[in-house]
Short mmCIF file of C-alpha atoms in Angstrom, two decimals:
data_model
loop_
_atom_site.label_atom_id
_atom_site.label_comp_id
_atom_site.label_asym_id
_atom_site.label_seq_id
_atom_site.Cartn_x
_atom_site.Cartn_y
_atom_site.Cartn_z
CA UNK A 277 156.23 126.33 162.25
CA UNK A 278 153.34 127.64 164.34
CA UNK A 279 150.06 125.79 164.49
CA UNK A 280 147.12 127.97 163.40
CA UNK A 281 144.84 126.21 165.89
CA UNK A 282 147.06 127.22 168.80
CA UNK A 283 147.49 130.74 167.38
CA UNK A 284 143.74 131.29 167.18
CA UNK A 285 143.23 129.90 170.67
CA UNK A 286 145.87 132.33 171.97
CA UNK A 287 144.18 135.27 170.26
CA UNK A 288 140.83 134.18 171.70
CA UNK A 289 142.20 133.89 175.23
CA UNK A 290 144.05 137.21 174.91
CA UNK A 291 140.83 138.92 173.77
CA UNK A 292 138.91 137.33 176.63
CA UNK A 293 141.63 138.34 179.08
CA UNK A 294 141.56 141.89 177.74
CA UNK A 295 137.81 142.01 178.29
CA UNK A 296 138.14 140.72 181.87
CA UNK A 297 140.92 143.18 182.65
CA UNK A 298 138.92 146.06 181.19
CA UNK A 299 135.85 145.20 183.29
CA UNK A 300 137.91 144.88 186.46
CA UNK A 301 139.70 148.16 185.75
CA UNK A 302 136.43 150.01 185.21
CA UNK A 303 134.99 148.54 188.42
CA UNK A 304 138.04 149.69 190.40
CA UNK A 305 138.10 153.18 188.84
CA UNK A 306 134.36 153.56 189.39
CA UNK A 307 134.72 152.48 193.00
CA UNK A 308 137.47 155.07 193.49
CA UNK A 309 135.20 157.68 191.85
CA UNK A 310 137.84 158.40 189.21
CA UNK A 311 135.42 157.66 186.35
CA UNK A 312 131.67 157.25 186.06
CA UNK A 313 131.18 153.79 184.55
CA UNK A 314 127.58 154.57 183.54
CA UNK A 315 128.78 157.27 181.15
CA UNK A 316 131.23 154.97 179.34
CA UNK A 317 130.25 153.09 176.13
CA UNK A 318 130.92 149.74 177.82
CA UNK A 319 128.11 147.76 176.24
CA UNK A 320 129.36 147.95 172.62
CA UNK A 321 132.97 147.31 173.70
CA UNK A 322 132.00 144.24 175.73
CA UNK A 323 129.89 142.86 172.88
CA UNK A 324 132.68 143.46 170.37
CA UNK A 325 135.35 141.74 172.48
CA UNK A 326 133.05 138.82 173.27
CA UNK A 327 132.21 138.34 169.59
CA UNK A 328 135.89 138.50 168.65
CA UNK A 329 136.86 135.94 171.28
CA UNK A 330 134.01 133.62 170.33
CA UNK A 331 134.95 133.86 166.62
CA UNK A 332 138.55 132.84 167.36
CA UNK A 333 137.48 129.88 169.52
CA UNK A 334 134.93 128.70 166.96
CA UNK A 335 137.36 128.96 164.04
CA UNK A 336 140.05 127.13 166.01
CA UNK A 337 137.65 124.31 166.85
CA UNK A 338 136.67 123.93 163.21
CA UNK A 339 140.33 123.75 162.21
CA UNK A 340 141.07 121.11 164.84
CA UNK A 341 138.29 118.91 163.52
CA UNK A 342 139.85 118.96 160.02
CA UNK A 343 143.61 118.45 160.59
CA UNK A 344 146.05 118.73 157.73
CA UNK A 345 149.23 116.71 157.46
CA UNK A 346 152.17 119.06 157.20
CA UNK A 347 154.70 116.40 156.28
CA UNK A 348 152.67 115.02 153.37
CA UNK A 349 152.29 118.28 151.48
CA UNK A 350 154.03 121.18 153.17
CA UNK A 351 153.67 123.62 150.26
CA UNK A 352 149.88 123.34 149.83
CA UNK A 353 149.50 123.50 153.59
CA UNK A 354 151.56 126.65 153.70
CA UNK A 355 149.31 128.31 151.11
CA UNK A 356 146.18 127.13 152.85
CA UNK A 357 147.45 128.53 156.11
CA UNK A 358 148.26 131.88 154.51
CA UNK A 359 144.86 131.99 152.87
CA UNK A 360 143.23 131.22 156.22
CA UNK A 361 145.22 133.93 157.99
CA UNK A 362 144.38 136.43 155.26
CA UNK A 363 140.67 135.54 155.43
CA UNK A 364 140.64 135.92 159.21
CA UNK A 365 142.51 139.22 158.98
CA UNK A 366 140.10 140.49 156.31
CA UNK A 367 137.07 139.37 158.34
CA UNK A 368 138.32 141.05 161.51
CA UNK A 369 139.36 144.22 159.66
CA UNK A 370 136.00 144.65 157.95
CA UNK A 371 134.08 144.08 161.18
CA UNK A 372 136.32 146.39 163.22
CA UNK A 373 136.07 149.18 160.65
CA UNK A 374 132.28 148.89 160.26
CA UNK A 375 131.84 148.62 164.03
CA UNK A 376 133.78 151.85 164.56
CA UNK A 377 132.00 153.52 161.63
CA UNK A 378 128.59 152.56 163.05
CA UNK A 379 129.63 153.92 166.43
CA UNK A 380 130.85 157.22 164.94
CA UNK A 381 127.67 157.61 162.85
CA UNK A 382 125.33 157.07 165.80
CA UNK A 383 127.16 158.96 168.56
CA UNK A 384 127.92 162.62 169.14
CA UNK A 385 130.27 164.30 171.59
CA UNK A 386 130.56 167.70 173.16
CA UNK A 387 132.40 170.20 170.92
CA UNK A 388 136.10 170.07 171.75
CA UNK A 389 135.80 166.71 173.48
CA UNK A 390 137.97 163.85 172.22
CA UNK A 391 136.37 160.65 170.97
CA UNK A 392 134.48 158.94 168.17
CA UNK A 393 131.49 160.66 166.70
CA UNK A 394 130.89 164.13 165.31
CA UNK A 395 130.49 167.13 167.62
CA UNK A 396 126.95 167.44 168.95
CA UNK A 397 124.98 169.85 166.73
CA UNK A 398 124.17 173.08 168.52
CA UNK A 399 121.92 176.01 167.65
CA UNK A 400 123.34 178.76 165.47
CA UNK A 401 120.18 180.89 165.19
CA UNK A 402 116.84 181.48 166.86
CA UNK A 403 113.33 182.23 165.54
CA UNK A 404 113.85 185.88 166.51
CA UNK A 405 116.03 186.29 163.42
CA UNK A 406 112.89 185.64 161.35
CA UNK A 407 110.87 188.05 163.47
CA UNK A 408 109.12 185.24 165.32
CA UNK A 409 108.41 185.30 169.04
CA UNK A 410 109.01 181.99 170.81
CA UNK A 411 109.35 180.32 174.17
CA UNK A 412 111.70 177.48 175.11
CA UNK A 413 110.44 174.38 176.92
CA UNK A 414 112.09 171.31 178.39
CA UNK A 415 109.92 168.25 177.89
CA UNK A 416 110.94 165.68 180.52
CA UNK A 417 111.56 162.08 179.48
CA UNK A 418 112.66 160.84 182.89
CA UNK A 419 114.52 162.21 185.90
CA UNK A 420 117.69 162.89 183.90
CA UNK A 421 116.72 163.23 180.22
CA UNK A 422 114.68 165.78 178.32
CA UNK A 423 113.78 167.18 174.92
CA UNK A 424 114.18 170.86 174.19
CA UNK A 425 111.39 172.47 172.18
CA UNK A 426 110.51 175.91 170.89
CA UNK A 427 106.89 177.06 170.81
CA UNK A 428 106.07 179.57 168.09
CA UNK A 429 102.49 180.87 168.45
CA UNK A 430 100.06 181.22 165.58
CA UNK A 431 99.74 184.59 163.94
CA UNK A 432 96.36 186.12 164.66
CA UNK A 433 93.92 186.16 167.52
CA UNK A 434 93.18 182.44 167.68
CA UNK A 435 94.91 179.21 166.71
CA UNK A 436 93.53 176.59 164.32
CA UNK A 437 95.62 173.79 165.87
CA UNK A 438 99.18 172.68 166.56
CA UNK A 439 101.89 171.35 164.26
CA UNK A 440 104.72 169.43 165.98
CA UNK A 441 107.89 169.50 163.85
CA UNK A 442 110.84 167.08 163.89
CA UNK A 443 114.16 167.50 162.01
CA UNK A 444 116.25 165.02 160.05
CA UNK A 445 119.30 163.00 161.03
CA UNK A 446 122.03 164.96 162.84
CA UNK A 447 120.09 168.18 162.46
CA UNK A 448 118.43 170.58 164.88
CA UNK A 449 115.24 172.59 165.08
CA UNK A 450 116.96 175.84 164.15
CA UNK A 451 118.53 174.42 160.99
CA UNK A 452 115.49 172.76 159.43
CA UNK A 453 112.32 173.82 161.23
CA UNK A 454 112.26 177.62 161.62
CA UNK A 455 111.37 178.21 157.95
CA UNK A 456 108.44 175.76 157.93
CA UNK A 457 107.27 177.07 161.32
CA UNK A 458 107.18 180.61 159.95
CA UNK A 459 104.80 179.56 157.17
CA UNK A 460 102.76 177.43 159.57
CA UNK A 461 102.37 180.38 161.93
CA UNK A 462 101.16 182.61 159.10
CA UNK A 463 98.55 179.96 158.24
CA UNK A 464 97.16 180.27 161.77
CA UNK A 465 98.70 177.27 163.54
CA UNK A 466 100.89 176.99 166.62
CA UNK A 467 104.24 175.26 166.06
CA UNK A 468 106.30 173.15 168.44
CA UNK A 469 109.85 172.63 167.12
CA UNK A 470 111.56 169.65 168.78
CA UNK A 471 115.18 168.49 169.10
CA UNK A 472 115.65 164.74 169.36
CA UNK A 473 117.82 163.31 172.10
CA UNK A 474 121.47 163.78 171.22
CA UNK A 475 120.80 166.91 169.17
CA UNK A 476 120.59 170.65 169.84
CA UNK A 477 119.39 171.54 173.30
CA UNK A 478 118.14 168.06 174.22
CA UNK A 479 119.99 165.64 176.48
CA UNK A 480 121.87 162.58 175.26
CA UNK A 481 124.68 161.74 172.85
CA UNK A 482 123.25 159.11 170.50
CA UNK A 483 121.06 158.90 167.42
CA UNK A 484 119.38 155.82 165.95
CA UNK A 485 118.04 157.21 162.66
CA UNK A 486 114.44 157.23 163.80
CA UNK A 487 114.26 153.97 165.76
CA UNK A 488 114.41 155.24 169.33
CA UNK A 489 113.49 158.74 168.19
CA UNK A 490 109.95 157.39 167.75
CA UNK A 491 109.72 157.53 171.54
CA UNK A 492 110.76 161.21 171.43
CA UNK A 493 107.88 161.88 169.04
CA UNK A 494 105.43 160.41 171.55
CA UNK A 495 106.95 162.42 174.41
CA UNK A 496 106.55 165.67 172.45
CA UNK A 497 102.95 165.00 171.41
CA UNK A 498 101.99 163.88 174.93
CA UNK A 499 103.33 167.20 176.28
CA UNK A 500 100.90 169.33 174.26
CA UNK A 501 98.11 169.44 176.90
CA UNK A 502 100.55 170.60 179.59
CA UNK A 503 101.75 173.33 177.22
CA UNK A 504 98.10 174.29 176.57
CA UNK A 505 98.51 173.89 172.81
CA UNK A 506 95.22 173.29 170.98
CA UNK A 507 94.10 170.42 168.76
CA UNK A 508 93.97 169.24 166.06
CA UNK A 509 97.50 167.83 166.33
CA UNK A 510 99.53 167.55 163.13
CA UNK A 511 103.00 165.99 163.08
CA UNK A 512 105.62 167.01 160.50
CA UNK A 513 108.94 165.24 159.94
CA UNK A 514 111.90 165.65 157.61
CA UNK A 515 113.73 162.52 156.37
CA UNK A 516 114.64 160.70 159.61
CA UNK A 517 111.88 162.69 161.28
CA UNK A 518 109.42 161.05 158.88
CA UNK A 519 110.71 157.60 159.83
CA UNK A 520 110.40 158.38 163.54
CA UNK A 521 106.81 159.60 163.12
CA UNK A 522 105.77 156.54 161.11
CA UNK A 523 107.40 154.18 163.61
CA UNK A 524 105.67 155.99 166.50
CA UNK A 525 102.32 155.56 164.77
CA UNK A 526 102.98 151.88 164.05
CA UNK A 527 104.60 150.76 167.31
CA UNK A 528 103.89 153.45 169.94
CA UNK A 529 100.16 153.94 169.30
CA UNK A 530 100.64 157.58 168.30
CA UNK A 531 97.34 158.92 166.93
CA UNK A 532 97.73 162.41 165.46
CA UNK A 533 94.97 164.15 163.54
CA UNK A 534 97.15 164.51 160.43
CA UNK A 535 100.65 163.64 159.21
CA UNK A 536 103.10 165.51 156.97
CA UNK A 537 106.21 163.57 155.94
CA UNK A 538 108.92 165.02 153.74
CA UNK A 539 111.81 163.11 152.10
CA UNK A 540 111.03 159.74 153.73
CA UNK A 541 113.02 156.57 153.07
CA UNK A 542 111.22 153.28 152.54
CA UNK A 543 113.66 150.81 154.14
CA UNK A 544 116.64 151.67 156.33
CA UNK A 545 118.97 149.09 154.78
CA UNK A 546 118.22 150.51 151.30
CA UNK A 547 118.91 154.04 152.58
CA UNK A 548 122.33 152.90 153.83
CA UNK A 549 123.07 151.15 150.52
CA UNK A 550 122.17 154.22 148.46
CA UNK A 551 124.51 156.41 150.48
CA UNK A 552 127.38 153.97 150.07
CA UNK A 553 126.77 153.77 146.32
CA UNK A 554 126.68 157.57 146.12
CA UNK A 555 130.19 157.65 147.62
CA UNK A 556 131.29 154.84 145.25
CA UNK A 557 131.64 152.31 148.06
CA UNK A 558 130.44 148.73 147.39
CA UNK A 559 127.28 148.38 149.51
CA UNK A 560 127.63 144.64 150.16
CA UNK A 561 128.46 143.56 152.80
CA UNK A 562 129.26 146.95 154.35
CA UNK A 563 125.63 148.12 154.50
CA UNK A 564 124.54 144.94 156.27
CA UNK A 565 127.46 145.14 158.73
CA UNK A 566 126.82 148.81 159.50
CA UNK A 567 123.16 148.11 160.25
CA UNK A 568 124.06 145.01 162.29
CA UNK A 569 126.76 146.62 164.46
CA UNK A 570 124.70 149.77 164.93
CA UNK A 571 121.85 147.60 166.14
CA UNK A 572 124.14 145.73 168.54
CA UNK A 573 125.44 148.98 170.01
CA UNK A 574 121.98 150.43 170.63
CA UNK A 575 119.93 147.31 171.21
CA UNK A 576 117.70 147.84 168.16
CA UNK A 577 116.98 145.94 164.94
CA UNK A 578 117.85 148.15 161.99
CA UNK A 579 116.77 145.50 159.48
CA UNK A 580 113.14 145.89 160.61
CA UNK A 581 113.25 149.70 160.50
CA UNK A 582 111.08 150.04 157.39
CA UNK A 583 108.76 153.08 157.11
CA UNK A 584 107.11 151.44 154.08
CA UNK A 585 105.66 148.90 156.53
CA UNK A 586 104.93 151.42 159.29
CA UNK A 587 102.86 153.48 156.82
CA UNK A 588 100.11 150.84 156.84
CA UNK A 589 99.16 151.89 160.37
CA UNK A 590 98.33 155.50 159.45
CA UNK A 591 94.66 156.27 160.08
CA UNK A 592 94.59 160.03 159.45
CA UNK A 593 95.02 162.38 156.46
CA UNK A 594 98.63 162.34 155.23
CA UNK A 595 100.69 164.60 153.01
CA UNK A 596 103.87 163.14 151.46
CA UNK A 597 106.46 165.41 149.81
CA UNK A 598 109.47 164.20 147.83
CA UNK A 599 112.11 165.52 145.44
CA UNK A 600 112.34 164.03 141.95
CA UNK A 601 116.15 164.27 142.02
CA UNK A 602 116.68 162.78 145.51
CA UNK A 603 119.90 160.69 145.34
CA UNK A 604 119.06 158.74 148.51
CA UNK A 605 115.47 157.63 147.93
CA UNK A 606 113.89 157.13 144.52
CA UNK A 607 110.43 158.36 143.60
CA UNK A 608 109.46 154.73 142.99
CA UNK A 609 110.31 153.88 146.62
CA UNK A 610 108.30 156.83 147.91
CA UNK A 611 105.34 155.87 145.73
CA UNK A 612 105.51 152.35 147.17
CA UNK A 613 105.36 153.82 150.67
CA UNK A 614 102.53 156.14 149.58
CA UNK A 615 100.49 153.21 148.26
CA UNK A 616 100.66 151.51 151.67
CA UNK A 617 98.78 154.41 153.27
CA UNK A 618 95.08 153.56 153.36
CA UNK A 619 93.92 156.86 154.91
CA UNK A 620 93.14 159.98 152.81
CA UNK A 621 96.44 161.06 151.31
CA UNK A 622 98.23 163.46 148.99
CA UNK A 623 101.55 163.12 147.18
CA UNK A 624 103.64 166.05 146.00
CA UNK A 625 106.73 165.47 143.82
CA UNK A 626 109.01 168.48 143.28
CA UNK A 627 110.67 168.21 139.84
CA UNK A 628 113.82 170.10 140.88
CA UNK A 629 113.98 168.81 144.46
CA UNK A 630 116.76 166.60 145.78
CA UNK A 631 117.25 165.45 149.36
CA UNK A 632 116.62 168.98 150.57
CA UNK A 633 113.51 170.46 152.09
CA UNK A 634 111.14 171.59 149.40
CA UNK A 635 110.62 174.94 151.13
CA UNK A 636 114.20 175.85 150.19
CA UNK A 637 113.88 174.64 146.58
CA UNK A 638 110.36 175.67 145.55
CA UNK A 639 108.79 177.65 148.36
CA UNK A 640 105.64 178.44 146.37
CA UNK A 641 104.94 174.75 145.73
CA UNK A 642 105.66 173.85 149.36
CA UNK A 643 103.43 176.57 150.81
CA UNK A 644 100.63 175.91 148.32
CA UNK A 645 100.70 172.18 149.11
CA UNK A 646 100.78 172.82 152.86
CA UNK A 647 98.02 175.44 152.73
CA UNK A 648 95.76 173.19 150.66
CA UNK A 649 96.37 170.25 153.01
CA UNK A 650 95.65 172.27 156.15
CA UNK A 651 92.48 173.67 154.64
CA UNK A 652 91.28 170.12 154.07
CA UNK A 653 92.07 169.27 157.69
CA UNK A 654 89.70 172.06 158.72
CA UNK A 655 87.03 170.90 156.28
CA UNK A 656 84.66 167.97 156.61
CA UNK A 657 86.62 164.72 156.23
CA UNK A 658 83.89 163.29 153.99
CA UNK A 659 84.62 165.95 151.36
CA UNK A 660 88.32 165.03 151.12
CA UNK A 661 89.67 165.55 147.57
CA UNK A 662 93.27 164.43 146.90
CA UNK A 663 95.73 167.02 145.70
CA UNK A 664 97.20 166.32 142.29
CA UNK A 665 100.78 165.14 142.31
CA UNK A 666 103.38 167.48 140.84
CA UNK A 667 105.84 165.64 138.59
#
């Protein structure tokens, strides 16, 4: 009869040996220029194998400190051992599955390329299909990374300002931003439509649901002077784009002249839970594990990614738009976020809206709300009058 202590120690040493062998193999292949080690997802693999090895060693040590006499009661011991093995198997299985799920949800790959993650979203249309002229710009992040952006000029002789637009999770500027930019252009504002890293025409293959994308927001806004786009600067974000904007304001010292956020979530962990419940998957502990392993893979803390807290840092006029029927974020959560904003603010609730852009559900309400808000931006701030909520 095998001793579970020895079995766990063997598994721990095997995992540790596998990690060592993998590192040595990558070093050799990199040295021979067969693979580029910097392009491999080594960090999450190393962390996963280290955690697995450490868990086996720790469990084995705990078992050794509480020995059980096999000869005194072999049957209860046998059941305890089976229960222990089952618990360990269940623990490892849940963590492996959520680790891989977190990786697939936060990574993209080139279309046709093998690997975890969905194919990287690419453009399927251009503003020309809406009769809009545009120019394409690469906004440099560093020597090797960039953001791709489209500039759509304001209709008319002069521009009233610039609106910088950011899409939602796993989306691109052509899928979610051309329609809003068309209306913004007709209202006399320039538009800059931006792809986050890992999406559309930008570099990269990862997404962090607004955490690191906050840095992309700052890069895009900082590029406006070099593009000769006029103030005032208004930032507009959809869903994850809203979270990225609010985080940039709170942690990156972004100071726009006005903010428009549509379909925001209040807390990231609650957003994950609501999606699991929608698919009839028990949220606990899967939501917590998904957020934890995603954070480990990208070096971020998903549990502190809470736009409801970031909203307190807003110091400029803000328009919040939400759908009454949104299955991901309740109106109560959005109202809680709205209450945290101390600057002049407006809240628009679309009765028939879900987690879809309001412009595609009730265009008249969206354009009226936007037009009213932009008119107030042009007016004296002291005469600010909140727009009535639509419910």
